Tab-separated table of C-alpha atoms in Angstrom:
chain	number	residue	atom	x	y	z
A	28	UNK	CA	0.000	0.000	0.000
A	29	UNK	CA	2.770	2.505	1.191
A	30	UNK	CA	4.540	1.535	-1.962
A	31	UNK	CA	1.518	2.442	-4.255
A	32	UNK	CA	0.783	5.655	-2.763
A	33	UNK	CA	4.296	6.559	-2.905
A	34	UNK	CA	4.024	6.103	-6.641
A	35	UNK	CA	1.286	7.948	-6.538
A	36	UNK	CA	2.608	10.924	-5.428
A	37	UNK	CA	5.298	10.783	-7.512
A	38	UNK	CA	3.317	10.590	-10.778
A	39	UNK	CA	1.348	13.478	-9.055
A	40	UNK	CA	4.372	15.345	-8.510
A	41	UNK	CA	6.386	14.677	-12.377
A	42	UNK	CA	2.737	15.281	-13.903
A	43	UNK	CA	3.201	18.957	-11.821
A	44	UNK	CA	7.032	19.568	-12.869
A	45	UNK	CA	6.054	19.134	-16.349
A	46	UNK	CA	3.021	21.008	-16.591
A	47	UNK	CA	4.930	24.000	-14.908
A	48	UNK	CA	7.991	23.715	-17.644
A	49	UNK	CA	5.076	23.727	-20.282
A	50	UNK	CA	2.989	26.623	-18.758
A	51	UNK	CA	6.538	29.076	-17.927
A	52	UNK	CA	7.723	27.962	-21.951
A	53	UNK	CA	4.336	29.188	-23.200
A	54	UNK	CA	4.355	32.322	-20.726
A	55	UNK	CA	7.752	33.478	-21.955
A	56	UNK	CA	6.545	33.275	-24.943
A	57	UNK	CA	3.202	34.508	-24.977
A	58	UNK	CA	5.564	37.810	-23.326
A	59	UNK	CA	7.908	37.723	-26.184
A	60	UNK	CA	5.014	37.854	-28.943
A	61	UNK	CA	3.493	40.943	-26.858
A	62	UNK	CA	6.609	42.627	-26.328
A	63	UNK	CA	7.752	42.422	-30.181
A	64	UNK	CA	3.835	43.117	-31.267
A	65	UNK	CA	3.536	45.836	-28.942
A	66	UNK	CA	6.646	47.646	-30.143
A	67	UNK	CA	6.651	46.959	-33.696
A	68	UNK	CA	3.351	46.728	-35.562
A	69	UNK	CA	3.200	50.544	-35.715
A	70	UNK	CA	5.739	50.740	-37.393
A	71	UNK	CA	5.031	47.792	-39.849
A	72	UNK	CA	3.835	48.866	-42.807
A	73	UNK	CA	4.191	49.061	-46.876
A	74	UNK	CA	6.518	51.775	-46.693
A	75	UNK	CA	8.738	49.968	-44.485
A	76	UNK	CA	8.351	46.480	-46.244
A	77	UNK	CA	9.636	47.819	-49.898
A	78	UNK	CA	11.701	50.970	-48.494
A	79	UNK	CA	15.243	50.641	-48.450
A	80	UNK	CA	17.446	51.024	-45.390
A	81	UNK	CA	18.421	54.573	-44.103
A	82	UNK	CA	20.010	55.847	-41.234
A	83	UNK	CA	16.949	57.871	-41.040
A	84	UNK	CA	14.163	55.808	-38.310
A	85	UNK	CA	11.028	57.512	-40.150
A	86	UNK	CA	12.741	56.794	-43.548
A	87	UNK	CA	13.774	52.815	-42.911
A	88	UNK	CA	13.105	50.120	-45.066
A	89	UNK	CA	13.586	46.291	-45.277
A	90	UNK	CA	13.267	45.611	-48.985
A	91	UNK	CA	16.981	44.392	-49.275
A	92	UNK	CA	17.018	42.308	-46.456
A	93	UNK	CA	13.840	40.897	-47.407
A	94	UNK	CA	15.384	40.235	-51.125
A	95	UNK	CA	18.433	39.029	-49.496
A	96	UNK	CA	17.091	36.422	-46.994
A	97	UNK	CA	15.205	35.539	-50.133
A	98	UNK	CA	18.078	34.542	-52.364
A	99	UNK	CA	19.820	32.801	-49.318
A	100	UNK	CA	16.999	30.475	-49.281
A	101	UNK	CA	17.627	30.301	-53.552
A	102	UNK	CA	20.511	28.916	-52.956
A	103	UNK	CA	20.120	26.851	-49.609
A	104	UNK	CA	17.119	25.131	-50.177
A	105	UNK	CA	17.990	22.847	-53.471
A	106	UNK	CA	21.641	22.431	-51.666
A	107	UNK	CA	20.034	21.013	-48.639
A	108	UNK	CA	17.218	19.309	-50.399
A	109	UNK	CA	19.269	17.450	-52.873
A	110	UNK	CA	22.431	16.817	-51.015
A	111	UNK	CA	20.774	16.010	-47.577
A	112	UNK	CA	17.763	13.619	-48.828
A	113	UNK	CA	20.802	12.218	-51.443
A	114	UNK	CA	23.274	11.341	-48.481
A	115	UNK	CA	19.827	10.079	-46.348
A	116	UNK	CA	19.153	7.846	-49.088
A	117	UNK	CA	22.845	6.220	-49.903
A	118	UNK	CA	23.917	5.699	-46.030
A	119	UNK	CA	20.638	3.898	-45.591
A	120	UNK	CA	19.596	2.179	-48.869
A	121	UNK	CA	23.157	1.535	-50.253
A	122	UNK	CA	26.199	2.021	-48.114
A	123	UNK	CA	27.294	-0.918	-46.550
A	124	UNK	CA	27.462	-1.844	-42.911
A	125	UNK	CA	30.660	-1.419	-41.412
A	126	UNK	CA	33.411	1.087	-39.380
A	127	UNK	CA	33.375	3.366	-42.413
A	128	UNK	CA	29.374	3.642	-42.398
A	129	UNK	CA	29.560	4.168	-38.364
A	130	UNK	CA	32.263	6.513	-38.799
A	131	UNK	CA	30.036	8.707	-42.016
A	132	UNK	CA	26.861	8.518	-39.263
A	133	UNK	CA	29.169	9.190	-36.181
A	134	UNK	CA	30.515	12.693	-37.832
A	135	UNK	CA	27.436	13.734	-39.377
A	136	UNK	CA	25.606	13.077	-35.909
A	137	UNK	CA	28.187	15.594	-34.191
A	138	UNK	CA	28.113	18.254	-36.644
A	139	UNK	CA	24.490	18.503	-35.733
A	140	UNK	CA	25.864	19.865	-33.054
A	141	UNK	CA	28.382	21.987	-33.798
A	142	UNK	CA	28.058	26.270	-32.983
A	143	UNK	CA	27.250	27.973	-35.774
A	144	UNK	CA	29.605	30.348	-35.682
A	145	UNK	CA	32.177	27.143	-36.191
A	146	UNK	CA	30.596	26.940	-39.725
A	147	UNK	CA	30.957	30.780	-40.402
A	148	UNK	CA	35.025	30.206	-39.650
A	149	UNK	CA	34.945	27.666	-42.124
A	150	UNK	CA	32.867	29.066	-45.125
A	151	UNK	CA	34.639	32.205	-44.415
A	152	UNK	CA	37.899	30.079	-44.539
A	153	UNK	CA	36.458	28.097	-47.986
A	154	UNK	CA	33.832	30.118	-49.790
A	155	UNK	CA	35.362	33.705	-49.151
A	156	UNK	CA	38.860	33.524	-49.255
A	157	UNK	CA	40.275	30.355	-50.821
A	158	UNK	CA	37.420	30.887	-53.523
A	159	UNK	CA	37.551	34.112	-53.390
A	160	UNK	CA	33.498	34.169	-53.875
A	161	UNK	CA	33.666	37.758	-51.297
A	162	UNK	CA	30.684	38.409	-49.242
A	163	UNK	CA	27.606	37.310	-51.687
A	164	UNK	CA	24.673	35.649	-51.699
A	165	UNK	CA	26.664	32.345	-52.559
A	166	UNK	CA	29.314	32.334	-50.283
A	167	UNK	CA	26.616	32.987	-47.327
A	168	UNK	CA	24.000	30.049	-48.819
A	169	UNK	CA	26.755	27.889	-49.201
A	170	UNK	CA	27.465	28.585	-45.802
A	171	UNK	CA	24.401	28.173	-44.273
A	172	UNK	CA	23.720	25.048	-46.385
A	173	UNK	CA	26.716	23.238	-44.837
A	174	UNK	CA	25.135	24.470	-40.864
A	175	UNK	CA	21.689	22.796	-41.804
A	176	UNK	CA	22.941	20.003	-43.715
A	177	UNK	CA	23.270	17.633	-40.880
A	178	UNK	CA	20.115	18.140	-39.884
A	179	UNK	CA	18.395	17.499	-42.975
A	180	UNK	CA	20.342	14.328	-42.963
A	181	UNK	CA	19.603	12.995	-39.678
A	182	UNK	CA	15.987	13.913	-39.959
A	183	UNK	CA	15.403	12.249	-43.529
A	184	UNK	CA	17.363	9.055	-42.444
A	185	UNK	CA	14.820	8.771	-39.610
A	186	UNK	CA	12.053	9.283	-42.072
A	187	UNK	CA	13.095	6.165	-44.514
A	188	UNK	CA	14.318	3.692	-41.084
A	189	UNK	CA	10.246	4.244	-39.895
A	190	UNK	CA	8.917	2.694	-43.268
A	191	UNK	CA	7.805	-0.641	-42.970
A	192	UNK	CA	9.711	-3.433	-44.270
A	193	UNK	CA	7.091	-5.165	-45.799
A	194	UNK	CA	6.727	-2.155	-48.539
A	195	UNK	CA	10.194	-2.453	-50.147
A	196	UNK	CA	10.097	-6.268	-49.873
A	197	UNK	CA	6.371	-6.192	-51.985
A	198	UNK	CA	8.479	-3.874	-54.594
A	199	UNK	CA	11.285	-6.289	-54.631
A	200	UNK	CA	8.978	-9.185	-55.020
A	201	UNK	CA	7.220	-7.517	-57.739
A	202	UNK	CA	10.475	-7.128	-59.881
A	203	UNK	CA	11.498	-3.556	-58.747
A	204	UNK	CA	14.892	-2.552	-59.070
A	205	UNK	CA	16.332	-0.963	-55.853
A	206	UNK	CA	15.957	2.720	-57.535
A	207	UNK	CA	12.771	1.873	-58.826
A	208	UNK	CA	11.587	1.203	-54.957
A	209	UNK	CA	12.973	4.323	-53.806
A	210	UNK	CA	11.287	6.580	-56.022
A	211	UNK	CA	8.238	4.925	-56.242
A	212	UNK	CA	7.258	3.869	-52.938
A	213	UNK	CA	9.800	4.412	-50.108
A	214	UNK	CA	10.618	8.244	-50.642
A	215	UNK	CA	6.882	8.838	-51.153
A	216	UNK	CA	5.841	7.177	-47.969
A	217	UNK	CA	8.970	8.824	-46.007
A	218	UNK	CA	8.179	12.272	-47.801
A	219	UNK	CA	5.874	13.943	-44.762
A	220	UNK	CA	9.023	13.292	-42.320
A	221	UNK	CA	11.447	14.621	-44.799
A	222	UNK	CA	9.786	17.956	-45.224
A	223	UNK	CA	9.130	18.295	-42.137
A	224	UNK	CA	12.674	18.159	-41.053
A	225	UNK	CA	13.759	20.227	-44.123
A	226	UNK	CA	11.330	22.945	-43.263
A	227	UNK	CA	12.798	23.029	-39.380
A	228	UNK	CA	16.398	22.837	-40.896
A	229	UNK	CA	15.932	26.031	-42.973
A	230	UNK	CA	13.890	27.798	-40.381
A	231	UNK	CA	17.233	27.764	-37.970
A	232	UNK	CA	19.036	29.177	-41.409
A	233	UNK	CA	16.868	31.999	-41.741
A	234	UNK	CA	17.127	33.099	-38.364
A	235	UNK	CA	20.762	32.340	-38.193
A	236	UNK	CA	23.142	35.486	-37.702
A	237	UNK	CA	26.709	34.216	-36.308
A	238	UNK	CA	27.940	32.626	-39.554
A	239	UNK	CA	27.189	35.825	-41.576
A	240	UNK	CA	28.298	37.867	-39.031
A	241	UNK	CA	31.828	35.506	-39.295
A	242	UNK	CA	31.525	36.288	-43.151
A	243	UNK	CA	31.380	39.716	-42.966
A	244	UNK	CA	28.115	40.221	-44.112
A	245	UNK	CA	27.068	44.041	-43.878
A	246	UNK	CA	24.180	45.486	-42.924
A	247	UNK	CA	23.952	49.332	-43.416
A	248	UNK	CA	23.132	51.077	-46.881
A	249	UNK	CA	22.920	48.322	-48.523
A	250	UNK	CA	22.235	48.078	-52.255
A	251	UNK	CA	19.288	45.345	-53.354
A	252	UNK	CA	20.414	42.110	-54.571
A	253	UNK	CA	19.749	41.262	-58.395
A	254	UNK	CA	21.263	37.415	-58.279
A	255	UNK	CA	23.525	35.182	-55.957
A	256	UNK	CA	26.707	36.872	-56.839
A	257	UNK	CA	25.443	40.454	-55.592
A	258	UNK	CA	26.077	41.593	-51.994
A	259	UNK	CA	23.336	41.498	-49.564
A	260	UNK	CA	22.181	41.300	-46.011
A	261	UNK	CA	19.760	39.303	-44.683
A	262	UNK	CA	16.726	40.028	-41.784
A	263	UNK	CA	18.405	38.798	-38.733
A	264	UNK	CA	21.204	40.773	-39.723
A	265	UNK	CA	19.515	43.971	-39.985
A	266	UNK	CA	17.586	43.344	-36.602
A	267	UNK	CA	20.939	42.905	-35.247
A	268	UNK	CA	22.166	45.695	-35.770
A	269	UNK	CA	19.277	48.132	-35.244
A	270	UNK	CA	18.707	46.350	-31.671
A	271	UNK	CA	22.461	47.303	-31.396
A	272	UNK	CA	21.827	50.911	-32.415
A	273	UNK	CA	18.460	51.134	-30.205
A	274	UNK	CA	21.243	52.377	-27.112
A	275	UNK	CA	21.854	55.058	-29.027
A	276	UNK	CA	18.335	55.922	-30.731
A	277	UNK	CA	15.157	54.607	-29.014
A	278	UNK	CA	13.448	54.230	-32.519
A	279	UNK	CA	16.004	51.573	-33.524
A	280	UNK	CA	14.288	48.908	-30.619
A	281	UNK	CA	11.050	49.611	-32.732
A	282	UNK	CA	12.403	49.007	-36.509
A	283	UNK	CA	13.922	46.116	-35.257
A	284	UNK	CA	11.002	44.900	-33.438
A	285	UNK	CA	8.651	45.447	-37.145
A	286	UNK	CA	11.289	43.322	-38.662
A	287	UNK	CA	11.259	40.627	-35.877
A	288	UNK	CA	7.763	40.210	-37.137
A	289	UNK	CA	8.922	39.566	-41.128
A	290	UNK	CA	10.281	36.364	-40.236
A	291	UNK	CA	8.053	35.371	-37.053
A	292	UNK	CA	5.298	35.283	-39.544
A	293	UNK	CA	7.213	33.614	-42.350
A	294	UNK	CA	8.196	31.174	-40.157
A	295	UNK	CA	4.331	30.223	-38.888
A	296	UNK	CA	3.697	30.296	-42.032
A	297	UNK	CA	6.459	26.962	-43.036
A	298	UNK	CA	5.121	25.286	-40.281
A	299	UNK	CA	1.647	25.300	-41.116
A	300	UNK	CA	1.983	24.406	-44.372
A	301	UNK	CA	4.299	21.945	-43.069
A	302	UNK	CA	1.455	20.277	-41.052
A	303	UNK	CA	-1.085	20.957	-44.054
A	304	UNK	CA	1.442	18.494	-46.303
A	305	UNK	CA	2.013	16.035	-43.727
A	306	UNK	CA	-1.375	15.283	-43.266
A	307	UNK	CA	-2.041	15.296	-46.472
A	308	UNK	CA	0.669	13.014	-47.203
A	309	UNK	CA	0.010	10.752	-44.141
A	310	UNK	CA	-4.267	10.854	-45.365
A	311	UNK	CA	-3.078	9.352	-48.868
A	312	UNK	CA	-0.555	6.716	-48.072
């Protein structure tokens, strides 16, 4: 009996721990949301959204970094996409088992977890100055590609090891090659996971600002990026550097909180339409 109610009060007391951690997550963020809101949307408008930058509060725009983060995401996306779900697909379908497999999976698992200003250093070391790219839109996509790369990895492996095995065994059976069964039926099945992962992966590089900042990425007076081999800045870059300048001008805290909200909403947006194609997905197969 003692024994029971001891266990009792222990669920009692991990169901309370936990619902606390949940509750103070959502308050801080529920604060955050207000605080950013509160100081920004009055200042968010279509002036400010297709204006360029200016040193000038009243006057400030976010059209570049808008275009910017936009061509990052040009080049990052089909990098990550391709190369990720492509390194997913050969460590699990093809390689074969072994120390060099568990040595690929061992790496890739730790540069998930790598600072990101470790992968600045090196595309600054690569990308800027043995290729002598500069500061453009490719040097900072390829950059960001290689910080999300393990991620997109990890995630998609996970994806294709949670198929059942009876659905590549039913393509072998039926005379599928081993291609044939990845296109057709395991990437289709595994495809909900995969974007899913993909679409958290590129959320951390848009709102990534150490590897640029490593890159020398600028973020004043900026002209607008045409293509990838233009310079540009990006959103968390400019809201940087504006919360940087709010100690010396008050309306800096506000322009950066207006652009806060750029991104905040773009990123909602991913998500949902995340959710909308997983369930899709998961409804059809």
């Amino acid at each position: 009996m003692r024994s029971f109610r001891g266990r009792m009060i222990s669920n009692q007391l991990a169901k309370f721990v936990f619902l606390s951690a949940s509750l103070f997550g959502l308050l801080v963020l529920f604060v955050l949301l207000y605080r950013v809101i509160e100081q920004g949307i009055g200042w968010l408008n279509a002036d400010f959204l297709t204006g360029r930058l200016s040193t000038q509060p009243e006057k400030a725009g976010i059209k570049g970094a808008i275009l910017g983060t936009l061509w990052l995401m040009a080049v990052v996306i089909p990098i990550t996409t391709i190369v990720g779900v492509g390194t997913a697909i050969y460590l699990e379908m093809y390689a074969k088992k072994g120390k060099m497999r568990e040595l690929i999976q061992t790496n890739i698992a730790n540069l998930a977890g790598v600072p990101s200003i470790v992968y600045g250093i090196l595309g600054m070391t690569i990308f800027v100055r043995a290729l002598d790219f500069g500061n453009i839109v490719l040097a900072g996509g390829l950059t960001m590609s290689l910080l999300v790369l393990p991620i997109v990895i990890v995630s998609s492996q996970e994806a294709l090891r949670a198929i059942p095995a009876f659905l590549g065994e039913a393509s072998y059976g039926l005379g599928a090659t081993k291609w044939q069964t990845i296109r057709s039926v395991l990437l289709p099945v595994a495809l909900p996971s995969i974007l899913t992962g993909s679409i958290l992966a590129l959320s951390r590089a848009i709102g990534e600002t150490a590897p640029l900042v490593v890159i020398g990425i600028p973020a004043l007076l900026m002209p607008i990026p045409m293509s990838i081999f233009d310079k540009f800045t990006v959103l968390p870059m400019q809201i940087y550097y504006w919360t940087m300048d709010s100690s010396l001008l008050a309306e800096y805290a506000n322009l950066a909180a207006a652009t806060i909200l750029v991104p905040l909403t773009a990123l909602f947006l991913l998500n949902a339409s995340a959710i909308v194609i997983r369930n899709k997905f998961e409804q059809r197969f």
